[in-house]
Coordinates of C-alpha atoms and ligand atoms in Angstrom, one line a residue:
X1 CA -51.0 -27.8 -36.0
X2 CA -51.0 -25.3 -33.3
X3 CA -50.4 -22.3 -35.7
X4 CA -52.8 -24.1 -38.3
X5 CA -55.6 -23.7 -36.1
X6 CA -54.9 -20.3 -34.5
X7 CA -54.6 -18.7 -37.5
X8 CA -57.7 -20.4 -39.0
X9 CA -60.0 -18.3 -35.6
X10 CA -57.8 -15.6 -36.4
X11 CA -60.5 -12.8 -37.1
X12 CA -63.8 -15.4 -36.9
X13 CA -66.4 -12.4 -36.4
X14 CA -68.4 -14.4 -33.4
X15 CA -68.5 -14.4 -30.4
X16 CA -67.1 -17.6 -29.6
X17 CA -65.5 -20.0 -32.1
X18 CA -63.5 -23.1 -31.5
X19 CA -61.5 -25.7 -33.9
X20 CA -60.9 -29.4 -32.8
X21 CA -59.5 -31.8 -35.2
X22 CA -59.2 -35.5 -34.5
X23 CA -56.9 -38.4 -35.7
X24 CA -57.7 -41.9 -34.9
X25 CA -56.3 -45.5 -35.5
X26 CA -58.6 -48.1 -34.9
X27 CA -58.2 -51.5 -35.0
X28 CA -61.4 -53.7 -34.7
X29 CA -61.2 -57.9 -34.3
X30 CA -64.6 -59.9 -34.2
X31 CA -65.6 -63.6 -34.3
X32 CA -68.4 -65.6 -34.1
X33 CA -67.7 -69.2 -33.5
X34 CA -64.9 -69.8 -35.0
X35 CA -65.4 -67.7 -38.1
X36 CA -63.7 -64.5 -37.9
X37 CA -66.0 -61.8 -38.9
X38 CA -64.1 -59.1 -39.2
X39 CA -60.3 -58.0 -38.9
X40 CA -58.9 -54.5 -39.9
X41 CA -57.5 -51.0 -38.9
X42 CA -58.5 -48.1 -40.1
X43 CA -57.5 -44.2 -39.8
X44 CA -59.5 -41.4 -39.9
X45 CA -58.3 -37.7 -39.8
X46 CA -60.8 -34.4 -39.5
X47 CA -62.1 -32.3 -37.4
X48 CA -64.9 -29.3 -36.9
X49 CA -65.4 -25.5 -36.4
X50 CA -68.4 -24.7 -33.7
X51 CA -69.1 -20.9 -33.8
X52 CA -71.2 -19.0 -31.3
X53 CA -72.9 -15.3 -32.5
X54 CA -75.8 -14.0 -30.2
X55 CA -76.9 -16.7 -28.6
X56 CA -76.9 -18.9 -32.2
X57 CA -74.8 -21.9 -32.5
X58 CA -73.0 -22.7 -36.2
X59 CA -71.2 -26.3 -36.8
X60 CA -69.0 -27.8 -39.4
X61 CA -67.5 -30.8 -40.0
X62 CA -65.1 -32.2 -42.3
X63 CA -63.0 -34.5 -43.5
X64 CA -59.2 -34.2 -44.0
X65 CA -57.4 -30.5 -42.3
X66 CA -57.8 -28.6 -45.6
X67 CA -59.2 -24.7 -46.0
X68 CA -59.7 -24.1 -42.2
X69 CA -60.2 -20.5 -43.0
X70 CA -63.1 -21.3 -45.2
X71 CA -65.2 -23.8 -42.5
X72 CA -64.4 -21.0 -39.7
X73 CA -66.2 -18.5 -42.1
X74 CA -69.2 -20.8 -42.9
X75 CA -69.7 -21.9 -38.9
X76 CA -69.8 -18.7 -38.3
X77 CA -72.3 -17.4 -41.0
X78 CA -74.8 -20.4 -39.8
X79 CA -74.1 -19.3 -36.2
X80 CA -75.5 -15.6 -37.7
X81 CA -78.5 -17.2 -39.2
X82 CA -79.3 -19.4 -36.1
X83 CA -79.0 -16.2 -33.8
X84 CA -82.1 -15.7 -31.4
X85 CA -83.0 -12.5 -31.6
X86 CA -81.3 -8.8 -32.1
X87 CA -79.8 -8.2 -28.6
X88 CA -79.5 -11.6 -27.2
X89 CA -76.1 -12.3 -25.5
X90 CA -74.5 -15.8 -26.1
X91 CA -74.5 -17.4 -22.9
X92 CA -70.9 -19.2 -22.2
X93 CA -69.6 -19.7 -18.5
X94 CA -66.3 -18.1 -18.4
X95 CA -63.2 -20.6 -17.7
X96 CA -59.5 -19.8 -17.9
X97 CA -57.7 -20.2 -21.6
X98 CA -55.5 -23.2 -21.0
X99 CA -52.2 -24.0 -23.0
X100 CA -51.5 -28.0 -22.7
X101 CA -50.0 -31.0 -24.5
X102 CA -51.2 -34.9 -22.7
X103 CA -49.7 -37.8 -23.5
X104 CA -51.4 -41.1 -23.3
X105 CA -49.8 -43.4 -20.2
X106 CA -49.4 -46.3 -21.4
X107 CA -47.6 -49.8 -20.1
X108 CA -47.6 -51.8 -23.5
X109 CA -48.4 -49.4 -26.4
X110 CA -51.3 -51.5 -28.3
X111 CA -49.8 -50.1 -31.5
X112 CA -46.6 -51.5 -31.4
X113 CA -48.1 -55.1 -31.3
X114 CA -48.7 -57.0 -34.8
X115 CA -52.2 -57.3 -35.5
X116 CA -51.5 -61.0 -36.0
X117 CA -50.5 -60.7 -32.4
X118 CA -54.0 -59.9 -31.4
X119 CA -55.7 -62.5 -33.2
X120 CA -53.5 -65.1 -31.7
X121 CA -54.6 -63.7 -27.8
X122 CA -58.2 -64.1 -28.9
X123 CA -58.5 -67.3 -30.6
X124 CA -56.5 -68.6 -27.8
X125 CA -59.5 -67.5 -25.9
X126 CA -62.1 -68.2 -28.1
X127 CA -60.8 -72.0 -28.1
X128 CA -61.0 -72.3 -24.7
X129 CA -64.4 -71.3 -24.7
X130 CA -65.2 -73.9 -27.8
X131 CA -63.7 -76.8 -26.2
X132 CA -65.7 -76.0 -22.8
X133 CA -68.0 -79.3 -23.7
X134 CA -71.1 -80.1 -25.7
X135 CA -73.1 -77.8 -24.0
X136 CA -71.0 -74.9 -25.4
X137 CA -73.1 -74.0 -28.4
X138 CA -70.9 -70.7 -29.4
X139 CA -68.7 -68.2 -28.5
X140 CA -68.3 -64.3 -29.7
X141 CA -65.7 -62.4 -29.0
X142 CA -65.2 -58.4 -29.9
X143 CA -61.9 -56.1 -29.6
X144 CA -62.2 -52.4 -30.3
X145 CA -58.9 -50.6 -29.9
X146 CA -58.4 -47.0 -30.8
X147 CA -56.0 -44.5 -30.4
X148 CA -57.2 -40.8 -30.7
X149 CA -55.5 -37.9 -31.1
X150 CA -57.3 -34.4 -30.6
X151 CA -55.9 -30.9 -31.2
X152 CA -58.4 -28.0 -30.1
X153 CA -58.3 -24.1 -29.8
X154 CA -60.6 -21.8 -29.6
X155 CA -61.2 -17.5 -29.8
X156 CA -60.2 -17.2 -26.0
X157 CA -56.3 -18.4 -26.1
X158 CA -56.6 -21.9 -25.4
X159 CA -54.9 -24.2 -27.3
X160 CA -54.7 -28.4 -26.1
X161 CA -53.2 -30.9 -28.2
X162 CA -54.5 -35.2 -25.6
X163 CA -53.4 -38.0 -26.7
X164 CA -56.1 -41.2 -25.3
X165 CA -55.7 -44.6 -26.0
X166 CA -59.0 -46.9 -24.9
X167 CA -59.0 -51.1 -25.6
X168 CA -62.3 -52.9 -25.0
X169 CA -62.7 -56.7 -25.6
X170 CA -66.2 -58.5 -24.9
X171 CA -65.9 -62.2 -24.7
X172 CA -69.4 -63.9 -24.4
X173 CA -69.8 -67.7 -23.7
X174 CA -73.2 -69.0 -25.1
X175 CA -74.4 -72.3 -23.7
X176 CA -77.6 -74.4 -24.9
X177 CA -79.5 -77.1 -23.8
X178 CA -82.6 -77.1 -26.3
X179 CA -84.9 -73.8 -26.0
X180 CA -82.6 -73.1 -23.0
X181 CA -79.7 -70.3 -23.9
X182 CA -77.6 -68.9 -21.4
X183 CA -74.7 -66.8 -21.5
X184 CA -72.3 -65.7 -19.8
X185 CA -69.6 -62.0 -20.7
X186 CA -66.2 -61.2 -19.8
X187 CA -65.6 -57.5 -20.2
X188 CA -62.3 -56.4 -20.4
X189 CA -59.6 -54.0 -21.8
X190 CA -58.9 -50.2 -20.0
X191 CA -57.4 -46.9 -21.2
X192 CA -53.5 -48.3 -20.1
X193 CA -52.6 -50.7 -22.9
X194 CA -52.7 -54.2 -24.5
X195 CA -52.1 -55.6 -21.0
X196 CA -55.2 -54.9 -19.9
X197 CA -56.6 -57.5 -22.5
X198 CA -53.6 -60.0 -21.6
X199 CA -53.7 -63.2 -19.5
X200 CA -57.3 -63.8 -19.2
X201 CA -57.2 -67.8 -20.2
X202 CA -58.6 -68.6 -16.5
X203 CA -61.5 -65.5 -16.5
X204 CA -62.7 -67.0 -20.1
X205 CA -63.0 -70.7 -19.0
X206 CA -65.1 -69.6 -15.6
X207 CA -67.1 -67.8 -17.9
X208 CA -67.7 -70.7 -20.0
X209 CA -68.4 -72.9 -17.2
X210 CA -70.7 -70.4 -15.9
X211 CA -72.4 -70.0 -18.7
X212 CA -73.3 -74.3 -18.7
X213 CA -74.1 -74.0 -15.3
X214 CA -76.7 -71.4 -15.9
X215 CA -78.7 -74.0 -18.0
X216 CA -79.5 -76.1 -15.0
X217 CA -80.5 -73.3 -12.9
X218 CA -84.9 -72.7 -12.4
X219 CA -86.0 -69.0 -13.1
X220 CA -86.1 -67.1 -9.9
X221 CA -89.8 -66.8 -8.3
X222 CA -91.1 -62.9 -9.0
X223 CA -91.9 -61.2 -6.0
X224 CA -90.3 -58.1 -4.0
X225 CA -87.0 -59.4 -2.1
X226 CA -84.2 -57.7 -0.5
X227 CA -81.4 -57.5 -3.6
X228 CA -77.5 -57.4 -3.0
X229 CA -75.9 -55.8 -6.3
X230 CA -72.7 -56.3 -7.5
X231 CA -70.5 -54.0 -7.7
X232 CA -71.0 -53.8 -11.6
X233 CA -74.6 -54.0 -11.4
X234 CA -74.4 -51.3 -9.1
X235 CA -71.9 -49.2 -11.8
X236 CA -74.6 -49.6 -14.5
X237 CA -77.3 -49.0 -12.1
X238 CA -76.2 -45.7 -11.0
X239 CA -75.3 -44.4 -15.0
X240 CA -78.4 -46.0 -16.7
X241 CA -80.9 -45.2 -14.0
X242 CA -79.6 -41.9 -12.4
X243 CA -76.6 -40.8 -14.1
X244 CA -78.8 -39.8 -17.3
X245 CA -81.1 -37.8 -15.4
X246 CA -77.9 -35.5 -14.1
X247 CA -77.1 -33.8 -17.4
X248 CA -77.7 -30.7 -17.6
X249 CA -78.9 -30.3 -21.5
X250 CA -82.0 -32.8 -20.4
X251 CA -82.7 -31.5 -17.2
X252 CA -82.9 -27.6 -18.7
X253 CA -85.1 -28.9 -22.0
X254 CA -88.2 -30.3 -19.3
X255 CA -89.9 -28.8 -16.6
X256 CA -90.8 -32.1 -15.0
X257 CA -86.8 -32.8 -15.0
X258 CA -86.2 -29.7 -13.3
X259 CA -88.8 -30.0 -10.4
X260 CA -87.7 -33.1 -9.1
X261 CA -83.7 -32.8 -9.6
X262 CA -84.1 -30.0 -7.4
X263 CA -81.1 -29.0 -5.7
X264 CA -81.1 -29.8 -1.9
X265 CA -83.4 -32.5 -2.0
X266 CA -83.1 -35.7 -0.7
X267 CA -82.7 -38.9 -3.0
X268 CA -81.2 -41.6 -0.6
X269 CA -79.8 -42.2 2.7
X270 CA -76.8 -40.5 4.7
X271 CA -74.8 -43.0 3.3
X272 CA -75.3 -42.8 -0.5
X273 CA -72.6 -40.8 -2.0
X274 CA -72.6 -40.7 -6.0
X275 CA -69.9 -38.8 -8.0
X276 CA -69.0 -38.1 -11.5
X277 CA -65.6 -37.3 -13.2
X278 CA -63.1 -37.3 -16.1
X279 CA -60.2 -36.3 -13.1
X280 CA -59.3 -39.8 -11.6
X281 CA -56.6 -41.1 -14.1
X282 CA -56.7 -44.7 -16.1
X283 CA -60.5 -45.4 -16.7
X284 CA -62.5 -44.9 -19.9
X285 CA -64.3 -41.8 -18.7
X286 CA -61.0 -40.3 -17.9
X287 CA -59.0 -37.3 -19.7
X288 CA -58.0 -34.0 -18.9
X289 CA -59.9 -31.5 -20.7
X290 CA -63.3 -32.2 -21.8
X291 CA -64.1 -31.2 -26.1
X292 CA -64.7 -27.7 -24.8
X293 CA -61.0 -27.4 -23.5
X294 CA -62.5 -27.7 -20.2
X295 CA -60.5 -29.1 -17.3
X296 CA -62.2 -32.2 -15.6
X297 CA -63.1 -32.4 -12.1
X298 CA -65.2 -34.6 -9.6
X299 CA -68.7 -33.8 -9.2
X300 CA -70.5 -34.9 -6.4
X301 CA -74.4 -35.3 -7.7
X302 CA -75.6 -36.7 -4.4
X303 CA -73.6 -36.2 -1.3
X304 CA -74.7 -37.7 2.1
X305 CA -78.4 -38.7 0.3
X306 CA -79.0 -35.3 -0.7
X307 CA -78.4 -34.2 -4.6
X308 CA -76.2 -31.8 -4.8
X309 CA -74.6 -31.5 -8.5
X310 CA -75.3 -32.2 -12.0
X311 CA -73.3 -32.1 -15.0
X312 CA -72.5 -29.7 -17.3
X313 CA -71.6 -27.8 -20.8
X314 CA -70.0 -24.3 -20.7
X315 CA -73.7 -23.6 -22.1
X316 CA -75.7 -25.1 -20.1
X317 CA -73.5 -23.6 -17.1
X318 CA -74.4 -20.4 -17.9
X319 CA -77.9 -20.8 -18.4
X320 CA -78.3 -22.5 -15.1
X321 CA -76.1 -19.7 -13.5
X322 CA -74.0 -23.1 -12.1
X323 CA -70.2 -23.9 -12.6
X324 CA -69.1 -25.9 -15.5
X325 CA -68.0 -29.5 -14.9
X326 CA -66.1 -30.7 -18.2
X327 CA -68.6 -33.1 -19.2
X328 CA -69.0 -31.4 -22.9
X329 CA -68.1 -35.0 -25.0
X330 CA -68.5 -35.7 -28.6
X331 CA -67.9 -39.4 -30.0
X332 CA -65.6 -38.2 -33.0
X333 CA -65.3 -34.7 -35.0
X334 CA -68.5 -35.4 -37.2
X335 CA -70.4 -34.8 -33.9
X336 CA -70.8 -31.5 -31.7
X337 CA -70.1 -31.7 -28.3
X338 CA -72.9 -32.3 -25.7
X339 CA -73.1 -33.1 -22.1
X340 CA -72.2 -36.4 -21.0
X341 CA -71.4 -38.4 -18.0
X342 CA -67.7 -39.8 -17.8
X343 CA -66.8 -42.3 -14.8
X344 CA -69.9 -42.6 -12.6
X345 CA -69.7 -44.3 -9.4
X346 CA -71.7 -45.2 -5.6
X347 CA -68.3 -44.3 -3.2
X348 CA -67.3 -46.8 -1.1
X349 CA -69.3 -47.8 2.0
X350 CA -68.6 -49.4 5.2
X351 CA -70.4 -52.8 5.2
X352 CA -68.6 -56.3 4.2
X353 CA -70.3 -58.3 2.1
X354 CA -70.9 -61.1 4.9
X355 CA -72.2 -58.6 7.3
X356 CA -74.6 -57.0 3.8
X357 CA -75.9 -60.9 3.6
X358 CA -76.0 -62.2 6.9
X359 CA -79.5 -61.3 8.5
X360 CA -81.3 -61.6 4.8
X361 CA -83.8 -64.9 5.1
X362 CA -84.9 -64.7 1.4
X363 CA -83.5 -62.3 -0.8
X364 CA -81.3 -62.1 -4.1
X365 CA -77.9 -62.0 -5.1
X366 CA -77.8 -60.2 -8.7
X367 CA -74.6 -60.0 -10.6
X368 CA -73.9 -57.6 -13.4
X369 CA -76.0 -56.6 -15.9
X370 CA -77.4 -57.5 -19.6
X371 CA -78.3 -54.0 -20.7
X372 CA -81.4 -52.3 -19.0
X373 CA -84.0 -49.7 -19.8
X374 CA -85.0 -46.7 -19.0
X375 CA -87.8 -44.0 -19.1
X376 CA -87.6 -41.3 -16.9
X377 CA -87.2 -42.4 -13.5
X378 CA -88.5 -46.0 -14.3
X379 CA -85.9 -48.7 -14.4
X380 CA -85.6 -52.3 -15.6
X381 CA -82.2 -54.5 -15.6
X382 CA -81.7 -58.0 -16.5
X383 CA -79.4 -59.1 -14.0
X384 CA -76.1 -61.0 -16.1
X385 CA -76.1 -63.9 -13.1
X386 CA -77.9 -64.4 -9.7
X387 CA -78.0 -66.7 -6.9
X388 CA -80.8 -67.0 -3.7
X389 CA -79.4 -65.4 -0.6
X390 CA -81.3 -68.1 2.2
X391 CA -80.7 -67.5 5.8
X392 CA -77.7 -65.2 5.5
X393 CA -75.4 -67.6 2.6
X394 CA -75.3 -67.5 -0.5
X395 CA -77.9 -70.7 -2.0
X396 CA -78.7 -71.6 -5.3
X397 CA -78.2 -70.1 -8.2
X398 CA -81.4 -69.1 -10.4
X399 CA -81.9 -67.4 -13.3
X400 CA -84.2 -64.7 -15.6
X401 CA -83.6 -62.6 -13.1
X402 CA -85.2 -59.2 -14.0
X403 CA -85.3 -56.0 -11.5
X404 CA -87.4 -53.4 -12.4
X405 CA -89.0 -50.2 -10.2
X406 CA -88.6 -46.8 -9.8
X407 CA -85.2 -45.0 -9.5
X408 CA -86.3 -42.9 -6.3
X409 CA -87.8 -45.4 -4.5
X410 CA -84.9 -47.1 -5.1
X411 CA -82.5 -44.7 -3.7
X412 CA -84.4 -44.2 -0.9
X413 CA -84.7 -48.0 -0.2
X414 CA -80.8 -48.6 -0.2
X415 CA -80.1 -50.3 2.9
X416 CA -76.2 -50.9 3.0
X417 CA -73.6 -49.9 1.1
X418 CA -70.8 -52.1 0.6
X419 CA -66.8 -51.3 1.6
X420 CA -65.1 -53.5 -1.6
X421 CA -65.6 -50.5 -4.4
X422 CA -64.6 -51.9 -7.5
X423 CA -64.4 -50.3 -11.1
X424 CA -66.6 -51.6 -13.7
X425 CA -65.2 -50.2 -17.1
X426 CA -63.7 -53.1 -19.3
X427 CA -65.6 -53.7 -22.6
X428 CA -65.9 -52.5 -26.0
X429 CA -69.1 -50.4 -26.5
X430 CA -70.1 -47.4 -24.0
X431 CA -72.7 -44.7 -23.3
X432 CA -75.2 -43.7 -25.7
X433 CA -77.2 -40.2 -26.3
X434 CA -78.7 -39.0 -29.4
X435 CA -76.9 -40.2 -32.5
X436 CA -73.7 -40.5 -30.2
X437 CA -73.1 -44.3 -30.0
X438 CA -70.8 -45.4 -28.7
X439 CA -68.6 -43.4 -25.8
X440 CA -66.6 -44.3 -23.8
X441 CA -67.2 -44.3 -19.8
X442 CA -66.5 -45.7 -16.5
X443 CA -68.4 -46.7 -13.8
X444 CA -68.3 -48.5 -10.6
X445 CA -69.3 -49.2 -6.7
X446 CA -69.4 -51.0 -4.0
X447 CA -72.2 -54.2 -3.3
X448 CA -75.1 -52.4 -2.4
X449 CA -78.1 -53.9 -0.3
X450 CA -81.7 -52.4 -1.6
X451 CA -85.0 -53.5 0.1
X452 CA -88.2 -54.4 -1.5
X453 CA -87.2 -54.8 -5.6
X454 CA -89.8 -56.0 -7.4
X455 CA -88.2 -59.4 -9.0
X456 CA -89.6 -60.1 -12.3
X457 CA -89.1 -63.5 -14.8
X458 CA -88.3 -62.6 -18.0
Ligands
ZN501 ZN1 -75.6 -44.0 -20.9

């Protein structure tokens, strides 16, 4: 492959031009109830030429490895036609040409497993969840397991063959009592192997029996409380809400973006520290080199309360005159690569939980999330679970618990942070941007303790 490539930029005519050709196994499993909806593997093989002349970008994709020379030479004449004027230099931050080969770590290789293997494991699940009781109206359960393969080189002398393996099962336990539906998810799976989806029987039947118990809880009184987050609230928080907002290619594009993720300012207390990063090994953001054969770092985007990073393209890099970060992803070959977050975490704090809870005389407990949306720096999460937090304990659960408000008053109203960081990356699904749906990230934190969210019924 390595020669295949090379000699396909051999000659390009541009200023920059890369190749990066992907194979992928994937092997999907769904059911509703207990009708299986859909059970399959599938392999696809292709990849894409992305040429830079002046300043103009040209990109290519294809099916199947065949006449590389040829795509080179047409990404590179539609890089010529897209150039921005006679005279304009392409803007690319420089980074060293790598040479590397990663393997995937993996404890129990998903693809040596019999797909009737897998089925078994999930309708064991999914019959745990059925025969929860007559308050159990359904069940669904999705498993998305892929193994990719990507080769890349490009015009400088880098050359990277990665190996990544990612597993993501959602198990959802739907409950009904009349016009009252509840449920309740189990995220699970991770970049290590089939174990990470193994052994859940217990996690599915509390999810279940949360899910029933949900029914008999009131909807939570709207007001403005004092919220405690869990630690995957928190995770989703800090991507959906603020994460976004840190790359680069939005930020550049608007003015507004640009005055208030100004560098140096202050978005939170001394003891909010957020970071980003593909470098810490084993969850679904993670890999080595970014689709620009960049390698991954950390990034700190807020550091002591004050922001102090964002993420970045080799492009984007150059144009802000900043470092790049290796955040240049694309979902598969038919898609160029733009700048996207990877694991996003709150670092670990200093407060336990009991000491977070203890002097709160009304607030809320909210736990996880069931998607969320966001405009700019406005924010709105329905919280997966919550309970009442009365005089310092934990009380009663309630539920349609929606917290909505503004991401910097937000930040700046964070009151604890918690000392039990926990990752929150199980799942099929993942980030989207553009037409790039779905990719895979991480995120995490600690509980963290916000004052005055405005609590909304649904
Ligand atoms: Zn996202």
């Amino acid at each position: 492959m390595r020669n295949l490539v090379e000699d396909a930029l051999k000659g390009a005519g541009a200023d920059y031009a890369e190749i990066r050709i992907e194979e992928r196994e994937t092997t999907r499993i769904a059911f509703r109830g207990r009708t299986l909806e859909e059970i399959g593997m599938s392999v696809t093989l292709g990849g894409n030429v992305r040429a830079l002349v002046r300043g103009g970008w040209g990109f290519v994709s294809f099916d199947g490895i065949g006449e590389l020379k040829e795509r080179v030479r047409l990404a590179v004449s539609q890089a010529r036609l897209a150039t921005t004027g006679n005279g304009r230099a392409s803007q690319l931050s420089p980074v060293e040409p790598v040479i590397d080969s990663v393997k995937a770590q993996l404890v129990k290789d998903p693809r040596h497993i019999p797909l009737s293997t897998k089925k078994r494991l999930l309708e064991e699940y999914n019959e745990i969840i059925l025969n929860s009781g007559p308050r159990i109206q359904t069940s669904t359960i999705l498993y998305v397991e892929t193994f990719t393969k990507k080769y890349f080189a490009n015009t400088e002398g880098t050359y990277i063959d990665q190996e990544a393996s990612d597993i993501g099962a959602n198990i959802t336990a739907i409950a009904r009592d009349g016009d009252n539906v509840q449920q309740c998810f189990l995220p699970a799976g991770g970049t290590t192997g089939f174990q990470t989806v193994e052994g859940l029987h217990e996690r599915v039947r509390d999810i279940a029996r949360r899910a029933i118990e949900m029914l008999d809880a009131d909807p939570v009184k709207a007001g403005e409380y004092t919220v405690v987050i869990n630690p995957g609230l928190a995770g989703v928080f800090v991507h959906e809400a603020f994460g976004h907002l840190s790359e680069s290619d939005f930020v550049y594009e608007n003015e507004r973006l640009q005055e208030i993720m100004t560098m140096g300012a202050r978005f939170g207390p001394d003891i909010l520290n957020i970071v980003d990063g593909a470098a810490v090994e084993g969850h679904r953001g993670s890999y080595r080199y970014d689709d620009e054969g960049v390698p991954s770092r950390m990034t700190h985007l807020i550091r002591n309360g004050i922001l102090v990073g964002r993420l970045h393209s080799r492009e984007t890099a150059a144009k802000m005159g900043e470092r790049p970060t290796g955040n240049a992803r694309a979902i598969n070959y038919r898609h160029r690569p733009i700048v996207r977050m990877t694991n996003t975490f709150i670092e670990n704090g200093t407060t336990s939980f009991e000491d977070m809870i203890s002097d709160i005389k009304e607030g809320v407990y909210a736990i996880e999330a069931y998607g969320g949306e966001t405009a700019m720096e406005m924010f709105t999460f329905s919280a997966g679970e919550a309970f009442m937090i009365r005089n310092g304990k934990i009380a009663e659960r309630v539920r349609d618990v929606v917290l909505t408000g503004n991401l910097f008053d937000t930040l700046k109203n964070i009151e604890c942070i918690g000392n039990d960081f926990e990752w929150h990356d199980g799942g099929a699904g993942g980030c989207g941007k553009g037409a790039q749906f779905p990719l895979p990230v991480g995120d995490g934190g600690p509980h963290v303790r916000i004052r005055k969210v405005v609590i909304g019924g649904r």
